[in-house]
Short mmCIF file of C-alpha atoms in Angstrom, two decimals:
data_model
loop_
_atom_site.label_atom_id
_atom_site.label_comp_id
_atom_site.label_asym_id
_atom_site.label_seq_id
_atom_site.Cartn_x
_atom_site.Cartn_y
_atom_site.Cartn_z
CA UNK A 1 90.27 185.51 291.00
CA UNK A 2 91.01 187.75 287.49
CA UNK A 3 92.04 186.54 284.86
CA UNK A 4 95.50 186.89 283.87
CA UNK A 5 95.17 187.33 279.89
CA UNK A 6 92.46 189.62 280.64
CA UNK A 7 94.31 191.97 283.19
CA UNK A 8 97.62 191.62 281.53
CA UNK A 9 95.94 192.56 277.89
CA UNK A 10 94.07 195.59 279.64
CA UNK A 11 97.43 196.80 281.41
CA UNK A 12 99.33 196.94 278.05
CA UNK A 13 96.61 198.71 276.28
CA UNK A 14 96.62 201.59 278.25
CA UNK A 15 100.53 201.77 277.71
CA UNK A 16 100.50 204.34 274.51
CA UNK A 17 102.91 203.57 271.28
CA UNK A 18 104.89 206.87 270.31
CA UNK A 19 104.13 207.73 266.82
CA UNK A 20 106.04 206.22 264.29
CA UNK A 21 105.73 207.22 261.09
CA UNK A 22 107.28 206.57 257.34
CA UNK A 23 109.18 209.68 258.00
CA UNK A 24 110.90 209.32 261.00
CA UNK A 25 112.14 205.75 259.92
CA UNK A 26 113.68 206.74 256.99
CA UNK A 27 114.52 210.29 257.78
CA UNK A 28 118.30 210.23 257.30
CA UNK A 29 119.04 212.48 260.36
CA UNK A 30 116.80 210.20 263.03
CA UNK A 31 118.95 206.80 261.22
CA UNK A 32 121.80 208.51 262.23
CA UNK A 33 121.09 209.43 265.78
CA UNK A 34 119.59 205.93 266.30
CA UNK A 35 122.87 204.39 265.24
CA UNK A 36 124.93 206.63 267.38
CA UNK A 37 123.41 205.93 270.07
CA UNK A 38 123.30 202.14 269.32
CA UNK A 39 127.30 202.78 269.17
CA UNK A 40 127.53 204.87 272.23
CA UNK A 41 126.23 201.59 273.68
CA UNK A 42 128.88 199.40 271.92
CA UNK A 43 131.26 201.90 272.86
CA UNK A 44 131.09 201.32 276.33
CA UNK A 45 131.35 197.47 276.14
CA UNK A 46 134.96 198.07 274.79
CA UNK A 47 135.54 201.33 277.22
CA UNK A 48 138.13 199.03 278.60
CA UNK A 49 140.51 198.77 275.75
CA UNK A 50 139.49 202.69 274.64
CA UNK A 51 140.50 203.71 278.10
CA UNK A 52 144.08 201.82 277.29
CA UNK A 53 144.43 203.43 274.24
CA UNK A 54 144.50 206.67 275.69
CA UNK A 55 146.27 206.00 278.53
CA UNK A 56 148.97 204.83 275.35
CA UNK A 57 148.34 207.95 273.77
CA UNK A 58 149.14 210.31 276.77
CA UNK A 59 152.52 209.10 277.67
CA UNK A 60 155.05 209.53 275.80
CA UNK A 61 155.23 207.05 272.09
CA UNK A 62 158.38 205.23 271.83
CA UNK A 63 159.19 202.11 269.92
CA UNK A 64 160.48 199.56 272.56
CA UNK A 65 161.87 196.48 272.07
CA UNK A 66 158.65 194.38 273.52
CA UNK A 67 155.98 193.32 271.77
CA UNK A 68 154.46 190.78 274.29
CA UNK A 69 151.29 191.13 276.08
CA UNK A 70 150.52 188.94 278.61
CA UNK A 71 146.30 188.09 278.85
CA UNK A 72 144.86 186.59 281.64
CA UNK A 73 141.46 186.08 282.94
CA UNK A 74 140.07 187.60 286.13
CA UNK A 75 136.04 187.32 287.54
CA UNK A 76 134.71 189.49 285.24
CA UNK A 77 136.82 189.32 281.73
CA UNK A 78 140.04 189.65 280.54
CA UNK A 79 142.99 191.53 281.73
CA UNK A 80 145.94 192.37 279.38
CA UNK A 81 148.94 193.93 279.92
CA UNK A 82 152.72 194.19 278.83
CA UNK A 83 155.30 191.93 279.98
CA UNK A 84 157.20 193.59 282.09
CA UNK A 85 154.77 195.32 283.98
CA UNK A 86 152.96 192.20 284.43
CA UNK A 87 156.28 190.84 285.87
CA UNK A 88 156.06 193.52 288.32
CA UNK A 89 152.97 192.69 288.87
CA UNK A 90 153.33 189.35 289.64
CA UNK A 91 155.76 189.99 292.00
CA UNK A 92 154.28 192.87 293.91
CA UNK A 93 151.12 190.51 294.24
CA UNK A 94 152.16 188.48 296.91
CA UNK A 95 151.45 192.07 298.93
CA UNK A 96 148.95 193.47 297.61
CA UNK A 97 145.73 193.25 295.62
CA UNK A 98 146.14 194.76 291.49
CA UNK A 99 144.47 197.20 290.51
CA UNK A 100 144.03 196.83 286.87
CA UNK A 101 140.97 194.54 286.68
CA UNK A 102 138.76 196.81 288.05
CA UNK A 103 139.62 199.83 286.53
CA UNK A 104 137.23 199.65 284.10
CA UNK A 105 134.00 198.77 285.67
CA UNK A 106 134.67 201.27 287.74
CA UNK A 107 134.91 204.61 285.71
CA UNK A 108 134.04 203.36 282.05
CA UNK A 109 131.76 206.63 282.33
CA UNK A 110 134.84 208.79 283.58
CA UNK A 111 136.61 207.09 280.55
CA UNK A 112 134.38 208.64 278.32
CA UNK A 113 134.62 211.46 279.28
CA UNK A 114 137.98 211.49 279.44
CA UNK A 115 138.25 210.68 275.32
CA UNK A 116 136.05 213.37 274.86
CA UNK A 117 138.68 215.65 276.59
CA UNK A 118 141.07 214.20 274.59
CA UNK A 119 139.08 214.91 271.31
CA UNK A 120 140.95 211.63 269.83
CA UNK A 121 139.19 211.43 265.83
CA UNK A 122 137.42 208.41 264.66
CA UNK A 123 136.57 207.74 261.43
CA UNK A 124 133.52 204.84 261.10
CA UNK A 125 133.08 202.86 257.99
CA UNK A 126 129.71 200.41 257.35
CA UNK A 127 131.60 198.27 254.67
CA UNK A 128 135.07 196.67 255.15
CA UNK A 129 135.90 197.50 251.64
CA UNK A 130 135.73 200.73 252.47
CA UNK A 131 137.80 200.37 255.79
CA UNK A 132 140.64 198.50 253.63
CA UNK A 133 141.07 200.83 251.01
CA UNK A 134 140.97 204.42 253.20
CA UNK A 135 143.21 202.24 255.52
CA UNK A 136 145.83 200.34 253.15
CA UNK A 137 148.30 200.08 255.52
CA UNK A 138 146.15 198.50 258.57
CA UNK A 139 146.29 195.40 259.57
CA UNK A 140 143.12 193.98 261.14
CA UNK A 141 142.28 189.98 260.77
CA UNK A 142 139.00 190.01 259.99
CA UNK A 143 137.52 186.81 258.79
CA UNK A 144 135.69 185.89 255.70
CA UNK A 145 132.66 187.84 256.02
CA UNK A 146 130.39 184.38 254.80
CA UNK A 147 132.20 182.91 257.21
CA UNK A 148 130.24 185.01 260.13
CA UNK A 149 126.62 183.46 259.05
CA UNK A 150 124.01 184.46 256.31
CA UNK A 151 122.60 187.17 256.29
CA UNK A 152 124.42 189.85 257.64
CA UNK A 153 122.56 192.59 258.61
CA UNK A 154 125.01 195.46 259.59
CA UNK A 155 128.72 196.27 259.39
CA UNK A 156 130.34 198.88 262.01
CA UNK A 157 134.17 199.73 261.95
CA UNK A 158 136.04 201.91 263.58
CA UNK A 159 139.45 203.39 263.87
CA UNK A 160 140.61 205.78 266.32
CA UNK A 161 144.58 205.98 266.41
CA UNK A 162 145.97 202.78 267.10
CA UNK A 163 143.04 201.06 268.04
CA UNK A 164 139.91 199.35 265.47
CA UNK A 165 136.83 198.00 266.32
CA UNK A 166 135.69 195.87 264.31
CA UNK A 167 131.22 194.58 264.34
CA UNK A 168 129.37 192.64 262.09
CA UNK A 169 125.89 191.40 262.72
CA UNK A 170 123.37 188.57 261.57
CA UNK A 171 120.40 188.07 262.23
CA UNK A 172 120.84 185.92 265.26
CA UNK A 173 124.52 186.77 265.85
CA UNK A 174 127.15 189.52 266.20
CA UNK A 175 130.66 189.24 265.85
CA UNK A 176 132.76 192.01 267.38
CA UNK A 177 136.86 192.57 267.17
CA UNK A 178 138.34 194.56 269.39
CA UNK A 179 142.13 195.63 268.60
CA UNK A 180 144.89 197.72 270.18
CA UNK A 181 147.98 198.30 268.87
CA UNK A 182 150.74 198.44 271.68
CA UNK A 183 153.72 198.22 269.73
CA UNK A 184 154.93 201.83 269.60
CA UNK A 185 154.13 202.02 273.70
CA UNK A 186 156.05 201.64 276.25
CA UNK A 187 153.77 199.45 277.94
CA UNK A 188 150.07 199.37 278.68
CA UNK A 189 147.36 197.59 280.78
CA UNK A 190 143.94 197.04 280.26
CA UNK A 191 141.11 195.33 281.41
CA UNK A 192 137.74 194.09 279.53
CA UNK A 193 134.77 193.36 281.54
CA UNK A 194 131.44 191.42 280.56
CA UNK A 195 128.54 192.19 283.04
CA UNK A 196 127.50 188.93 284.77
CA UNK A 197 130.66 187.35 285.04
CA UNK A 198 132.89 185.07 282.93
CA UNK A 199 133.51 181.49 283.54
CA UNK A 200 135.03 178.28 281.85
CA UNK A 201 138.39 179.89 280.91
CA UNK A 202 139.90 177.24 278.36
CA UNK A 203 142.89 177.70 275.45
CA UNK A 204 142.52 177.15 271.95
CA UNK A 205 145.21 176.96 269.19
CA UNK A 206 144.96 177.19 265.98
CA UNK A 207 146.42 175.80 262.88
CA UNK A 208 148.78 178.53 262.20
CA UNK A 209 150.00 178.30 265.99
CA UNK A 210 148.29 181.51 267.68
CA UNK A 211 146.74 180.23 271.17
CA UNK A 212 143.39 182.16 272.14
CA UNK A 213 142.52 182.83 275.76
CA UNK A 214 138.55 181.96 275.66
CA UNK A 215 135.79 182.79 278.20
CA UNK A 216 132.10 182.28 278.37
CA UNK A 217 130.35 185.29 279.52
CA UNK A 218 126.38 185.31 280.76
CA UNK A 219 124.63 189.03 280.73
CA UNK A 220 121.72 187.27 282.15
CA UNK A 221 121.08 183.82 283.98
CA UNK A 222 118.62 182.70 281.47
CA UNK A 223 120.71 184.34 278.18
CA UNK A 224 122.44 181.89 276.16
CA UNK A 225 126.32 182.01 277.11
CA UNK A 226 128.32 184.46 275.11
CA UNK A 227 132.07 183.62 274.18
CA UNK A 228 135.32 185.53 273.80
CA UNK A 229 138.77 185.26 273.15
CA UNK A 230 141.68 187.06 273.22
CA UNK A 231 145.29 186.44 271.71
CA UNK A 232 148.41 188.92 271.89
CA UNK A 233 150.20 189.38 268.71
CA UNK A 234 153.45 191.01 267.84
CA UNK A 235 152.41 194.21 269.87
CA UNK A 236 148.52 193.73 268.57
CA UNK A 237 146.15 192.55 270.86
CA UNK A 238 142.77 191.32 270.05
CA UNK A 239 139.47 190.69 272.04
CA UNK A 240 136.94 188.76 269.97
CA UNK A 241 133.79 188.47 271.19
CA UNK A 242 131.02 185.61 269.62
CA UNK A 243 127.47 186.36 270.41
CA UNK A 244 125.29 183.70 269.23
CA UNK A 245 128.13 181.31 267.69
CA UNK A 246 128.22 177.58 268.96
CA UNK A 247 131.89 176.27 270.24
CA UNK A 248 132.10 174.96 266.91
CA UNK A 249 131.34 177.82 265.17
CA UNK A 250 133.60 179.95 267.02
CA UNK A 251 136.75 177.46 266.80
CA UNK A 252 135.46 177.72 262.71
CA UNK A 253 136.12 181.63 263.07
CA UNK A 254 139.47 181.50 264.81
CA UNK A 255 140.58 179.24 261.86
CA UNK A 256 139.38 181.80 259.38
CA UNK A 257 141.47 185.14 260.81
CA UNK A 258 144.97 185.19 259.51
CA UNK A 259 146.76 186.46 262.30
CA UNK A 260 149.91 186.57 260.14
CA UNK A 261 148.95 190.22 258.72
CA UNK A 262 150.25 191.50 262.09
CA UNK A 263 153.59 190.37 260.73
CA UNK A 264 153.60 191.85 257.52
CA UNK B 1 120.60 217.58 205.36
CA UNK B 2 117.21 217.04 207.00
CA UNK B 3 116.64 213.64 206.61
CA UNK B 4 120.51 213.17 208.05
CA UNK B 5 119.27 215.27 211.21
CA UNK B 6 116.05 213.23 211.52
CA UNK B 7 118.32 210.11 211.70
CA UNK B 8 120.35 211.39 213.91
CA UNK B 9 117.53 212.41 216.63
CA UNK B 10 115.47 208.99 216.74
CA UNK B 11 118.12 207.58 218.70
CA UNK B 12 118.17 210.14 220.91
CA UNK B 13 114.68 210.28 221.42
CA UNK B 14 114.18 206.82 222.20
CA UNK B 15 117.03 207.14 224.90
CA UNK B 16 115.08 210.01 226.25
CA UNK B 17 112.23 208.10 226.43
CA UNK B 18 113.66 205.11 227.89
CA UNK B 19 115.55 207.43 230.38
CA UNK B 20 112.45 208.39 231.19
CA UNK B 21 110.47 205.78 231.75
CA UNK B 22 113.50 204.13 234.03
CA UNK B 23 112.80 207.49 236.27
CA UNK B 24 109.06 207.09 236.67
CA UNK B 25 109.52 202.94 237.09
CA UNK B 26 112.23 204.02 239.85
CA UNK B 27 109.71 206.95 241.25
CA UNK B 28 106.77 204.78 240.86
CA UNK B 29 108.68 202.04 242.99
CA UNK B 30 109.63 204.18 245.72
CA UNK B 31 106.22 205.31 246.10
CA UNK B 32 104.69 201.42 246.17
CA UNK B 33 107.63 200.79 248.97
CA UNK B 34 106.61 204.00 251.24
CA UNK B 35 102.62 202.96 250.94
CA UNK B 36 103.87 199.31 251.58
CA UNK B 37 106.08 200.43 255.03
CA UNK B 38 103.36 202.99 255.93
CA UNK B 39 100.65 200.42 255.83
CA UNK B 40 102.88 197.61 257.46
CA UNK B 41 103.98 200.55 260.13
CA UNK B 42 99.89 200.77 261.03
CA UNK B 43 99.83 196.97 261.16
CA UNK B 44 102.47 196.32 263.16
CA UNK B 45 103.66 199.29 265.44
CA UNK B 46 101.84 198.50 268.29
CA UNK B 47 102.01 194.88 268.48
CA UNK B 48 106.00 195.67 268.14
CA UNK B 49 106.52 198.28 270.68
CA UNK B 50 104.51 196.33 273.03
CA UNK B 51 106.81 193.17 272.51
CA UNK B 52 110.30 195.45 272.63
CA UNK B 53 108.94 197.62 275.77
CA UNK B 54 108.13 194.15 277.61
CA UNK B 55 111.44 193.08 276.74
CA UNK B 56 113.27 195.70 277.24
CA UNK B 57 111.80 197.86 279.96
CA UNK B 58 112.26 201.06 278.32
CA UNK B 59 110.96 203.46 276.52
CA UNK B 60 112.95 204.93 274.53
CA UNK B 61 114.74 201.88 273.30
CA UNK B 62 111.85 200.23 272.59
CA UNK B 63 111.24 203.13 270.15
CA UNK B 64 114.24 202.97 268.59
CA UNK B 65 114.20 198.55 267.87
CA UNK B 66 110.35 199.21 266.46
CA UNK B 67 112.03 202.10 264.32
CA UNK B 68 114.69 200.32 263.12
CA UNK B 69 113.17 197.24 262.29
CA UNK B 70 110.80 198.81 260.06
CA UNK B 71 114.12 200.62 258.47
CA UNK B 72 114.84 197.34 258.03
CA UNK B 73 111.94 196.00 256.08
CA UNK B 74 111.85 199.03 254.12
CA UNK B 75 116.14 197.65 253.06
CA UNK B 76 115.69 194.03 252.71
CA UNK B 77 112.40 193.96 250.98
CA UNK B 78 111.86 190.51 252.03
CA UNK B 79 109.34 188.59 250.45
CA UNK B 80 106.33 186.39 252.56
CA UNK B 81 104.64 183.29 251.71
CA UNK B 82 101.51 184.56 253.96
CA UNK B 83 100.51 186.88 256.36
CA UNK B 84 101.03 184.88 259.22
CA UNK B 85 105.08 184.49 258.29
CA UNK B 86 105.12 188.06 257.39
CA UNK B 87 104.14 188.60 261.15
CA UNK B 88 106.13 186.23 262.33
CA UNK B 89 109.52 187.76 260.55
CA UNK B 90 108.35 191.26 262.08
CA UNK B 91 108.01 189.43 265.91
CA UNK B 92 111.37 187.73 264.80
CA UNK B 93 113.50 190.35 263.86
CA UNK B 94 112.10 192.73 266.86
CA UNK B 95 113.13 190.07 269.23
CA UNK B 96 116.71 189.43 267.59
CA UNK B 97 116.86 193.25 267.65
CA UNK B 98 116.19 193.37 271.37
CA UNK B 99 118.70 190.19 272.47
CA UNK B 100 121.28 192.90 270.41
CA UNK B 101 120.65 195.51 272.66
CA UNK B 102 120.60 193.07 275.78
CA UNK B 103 123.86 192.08 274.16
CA UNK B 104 125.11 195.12 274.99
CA UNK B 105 127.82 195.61 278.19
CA UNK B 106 126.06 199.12 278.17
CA UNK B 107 122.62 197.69 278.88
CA UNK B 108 122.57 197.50 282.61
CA UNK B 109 118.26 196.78 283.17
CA UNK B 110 117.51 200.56 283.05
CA UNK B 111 113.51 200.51 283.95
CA UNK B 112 111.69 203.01 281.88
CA UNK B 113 108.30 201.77 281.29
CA UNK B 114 105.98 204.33 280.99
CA UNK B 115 102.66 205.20 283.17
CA UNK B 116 100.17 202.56 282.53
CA UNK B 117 97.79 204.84 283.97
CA UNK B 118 96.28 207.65 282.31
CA UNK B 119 96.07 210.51 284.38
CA UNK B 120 92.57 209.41 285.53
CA UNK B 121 91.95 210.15 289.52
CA UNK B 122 89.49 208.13 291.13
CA UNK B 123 88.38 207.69 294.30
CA UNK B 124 87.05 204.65 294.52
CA UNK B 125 88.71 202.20 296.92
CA UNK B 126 87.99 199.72 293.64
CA UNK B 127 89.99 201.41 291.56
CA UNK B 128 92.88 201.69 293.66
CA UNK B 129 92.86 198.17 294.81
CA UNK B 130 92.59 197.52 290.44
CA UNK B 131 95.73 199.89 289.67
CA UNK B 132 97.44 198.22 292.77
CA UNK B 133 96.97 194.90 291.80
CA UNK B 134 97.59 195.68 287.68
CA UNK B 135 100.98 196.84 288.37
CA UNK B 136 101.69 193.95 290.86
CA UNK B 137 100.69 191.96 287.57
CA UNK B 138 102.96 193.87 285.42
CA UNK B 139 106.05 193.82 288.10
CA UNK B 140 105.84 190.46 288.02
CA UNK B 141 105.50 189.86 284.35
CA UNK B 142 108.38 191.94 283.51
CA UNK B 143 110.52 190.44 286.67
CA UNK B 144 110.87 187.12 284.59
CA UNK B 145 113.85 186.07 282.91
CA UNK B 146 113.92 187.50 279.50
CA UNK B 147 112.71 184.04 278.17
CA UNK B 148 109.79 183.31 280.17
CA UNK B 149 108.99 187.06 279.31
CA UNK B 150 108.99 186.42 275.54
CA UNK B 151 106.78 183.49 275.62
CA UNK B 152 104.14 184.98 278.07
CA UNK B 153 103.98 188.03 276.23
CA UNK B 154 103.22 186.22 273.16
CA UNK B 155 101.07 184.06 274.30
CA UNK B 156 98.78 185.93 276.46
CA UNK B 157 98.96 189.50 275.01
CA UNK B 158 99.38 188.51 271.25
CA UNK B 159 97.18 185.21 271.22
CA UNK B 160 99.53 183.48 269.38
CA UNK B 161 99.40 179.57 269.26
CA UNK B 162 102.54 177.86 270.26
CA UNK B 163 103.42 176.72 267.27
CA UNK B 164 103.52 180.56 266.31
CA UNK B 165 105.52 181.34 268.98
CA UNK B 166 108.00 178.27 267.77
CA UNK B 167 108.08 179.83 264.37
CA UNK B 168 108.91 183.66 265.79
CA UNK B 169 111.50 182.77 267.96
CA UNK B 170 112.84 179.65 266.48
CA UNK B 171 112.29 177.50 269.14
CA UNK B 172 111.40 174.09 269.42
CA UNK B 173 107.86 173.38 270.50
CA UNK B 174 108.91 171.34 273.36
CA UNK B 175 110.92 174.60 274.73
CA UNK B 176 108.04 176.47 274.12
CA UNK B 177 105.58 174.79 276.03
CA UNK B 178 107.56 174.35 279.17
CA UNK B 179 108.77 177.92 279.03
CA UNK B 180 104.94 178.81 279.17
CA UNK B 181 104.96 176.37 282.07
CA UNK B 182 107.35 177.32 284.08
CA UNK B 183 106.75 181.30 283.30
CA UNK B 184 103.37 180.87 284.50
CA UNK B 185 104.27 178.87 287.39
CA UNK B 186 106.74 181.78 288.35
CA UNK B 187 103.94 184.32 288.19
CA UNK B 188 101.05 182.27 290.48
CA UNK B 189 104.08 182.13 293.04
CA UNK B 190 104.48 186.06 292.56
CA UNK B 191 101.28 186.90 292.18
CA UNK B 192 100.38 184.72 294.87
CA UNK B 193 97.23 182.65 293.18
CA UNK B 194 94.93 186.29 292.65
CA UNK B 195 95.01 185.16 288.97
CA UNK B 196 94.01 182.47 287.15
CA UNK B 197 95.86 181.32 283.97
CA UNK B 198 94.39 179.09 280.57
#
């Protein structure tokens, strides 16, 4: 018999580190490249609402007269979509399976590619001062930063058209918004998807009336549960996902975002 | 007329000077922080890479959460009562850096680890039966649930105590202990009792 520290310690040794040096963690150039690709990443975990956007963006922009989304829940995350399609929906389902909830798993990667086609323009801020004064006239219901947890260790944003992404992170936590703007559309339907499933689907309103669809989500059967929520508003639809945040905490959150800028 | 001009330039050299000195405190400063990250960089890379390639299972994103946690450092300036919570914030903030990246919808359990194995050729039927059973070892290491992983890692490759491992992943020592349990448990039933554990 061998023994295991022994083995284990000799395996890893042979395993070489790359060279890391004093210049290549504070050269400006590799900083940058190591955050774009941490927001490729990020990127694809909302590919779902991107791919929406665009699909908002191709046809044709009219203001309509609806401004209700309706959210629901399937095996894997959340599905939104306008009221009257899902109306249409509803009724056609007795026939047939729909087709929006997987539409995102399937091609988030033909998604992508798809925006770069498109050559839609984002602008990315790291400070949400920043954000609010380039953008005066958005309206994005971000909470009290303190409110989020102590310290915070980075802040992403980013606004492409009509939709905003929204990440701050702690050191044990990250907080992420993810909005669309559907009220110049003349309807839209989009799906989210967490890998490993979602479960526990519950409701939760807040004082100021809004009522959040929430979800737990597990990326891994030994991960600590991850939760989101979504809530339709005026034509503005938001997915918040709470890495790291107790039920408590998260409830605290909801509290904290004024969703009455959407009416303003 | 010169004695106005004389008055006139003592001010001016004393903001020079002070100007001055500000520069070389600020230059001065910058150096101490690049020797400080350069020496904590030879401290702490491999120990840090190690823990974000066993964690991860690649490569390349291992590089980049060892990277940017010694960005990090080099921003926050944090301060340490001792060495031993100095290492422990590194461990801690590489593993918080690596649940962000498992975080990730993107992060689908690529597999990049590279070759444990130098390119060393041997014929030896020894050998073989070694590299065989080493990467049976590591399979099976890196086949646990990300939390068994941690602790093993920790325990067995790092040495650290449990009570170190409580302190670098902020776990309770209870959790701690039975996570060693039941990770080693889950590797005698891989590994199928050719190791023996302490």
């Amino acid at each position: 018999m061998n023994n295991f520290r022994h083995s284990y310690k000799e395996i890893l040794r042979q395993v070489e580190t790359p060279e890391i040096t004093v210049q290549s963690v504070l050269d400006e150039r590799e900083q940058k490249k190591r955050k774009a690709a941490w927001r490729r990443k990020q990127f694809v975990a909302v590919a779902g609402a991107a791919g929406v956007f665009l699909l908002c963006m191709a046809g044709t922009v009219t203001a309509v007269n609806y401004t209700r989304s309706v959210i629901w829940t399937n095996g894997s995350g959340f599905s939104t979509m306008d009221e009257k399609s899902a109306r249409m929906r509803e009724a056609a389902e007795a026939d047939q399976e729909p087709v929006v909830g997987g539409a995102a798993t399937e091609g988030a990667d033909e998604i992508i590619a798809e925006m770069e086609l498109e050559e839609c323009e984002a602008t990315e801020y790291d400070s949400l001062d920043v954000l609010r004064e380039e953008n005066p006239e958005l309206a994005l219901a971000m909470p009290p930063l303190a409110s989020l947890g102590d310290p915070i260790v980075s802040q992403f944003y980013m606004v492409m058209g009509t939709w905003v992404m929204a990440r701050v992170e702690t050191e044990n936590k990250m907080f992420i918004i993810d909005q669309a703007d559907y009220r110049r559309t003349e309807g839209h339907a989009a799906s989210v998807v967490y890998p490993g499933g979602v479960c526990n689907e519950r409701d939760y309103t807040t004082k100021q009336g809004f009522t959040y669809k929430l979800i737990d989500s597990r990326a891994e059967e030994d991960m600590p549960a991850r939760i989101h929520a979504a809530v339709s508003v005026n034509g503005y639809e938001l997915i918040v996902d709470f890495d790291g945040y107790t039920e408590a905490e998260v409830y605290q959150i909801l509290e904290e975002m004024d969703l009455g800028v959407y009416f303003q | 007329m010169q004695y106005f001009l004389l008055l006139k330039r003592i001010p001016y050299v004393r903001n020079c000077r002070e100007e001055r000195y500000k520069l070389m405190t600020q230059k001065a400063d910058r150096q101490h922080k690049v020797w400080d990250l350069q020496e904590k960089i030879g401290i702490y890379r491999n120990m840090l890479y190690k823990i974000a390639l066993v964690q991860l299972k690649n490569s390349q994103d291992a590089e980049d959460v060892v990277q940017e946690v010694f960005y990090r450092y080099y921003e926050a300036e944090p301060e340490f009562a001792n060495q031993e919570h100095e290492k422990a914030w590194f461990i801690k903030v590489t593993l918080n850096h690596c649940r962000g990246i498992w975080r990730s919808a993107w992060y689908r359990h690529s597999t990049s680890f590279p070759d444990q194995e130098p390119a060393r050729e041997s014929r030896l039927e020894n050998d073989y039966l070694q590299k065989e059973r080493n990467q049976a070892l590591l399979g099976a290491v890196l086949a646990l649930p990300a939390k068994y992983r941690e602790v093993i890692h920790l325990f067995y490759y790092e040495d650290l105590s449990v009570k170190e491992i409580c302190e670098a992943t902020g776990r309770k020592e209870s959790t701690v202990t039975s996570q060693l349990t039941r990770g080693r448990e889950l590797l005698k039933r891989k590994l199928k009792e050719e190791f023996y554990f302490e």
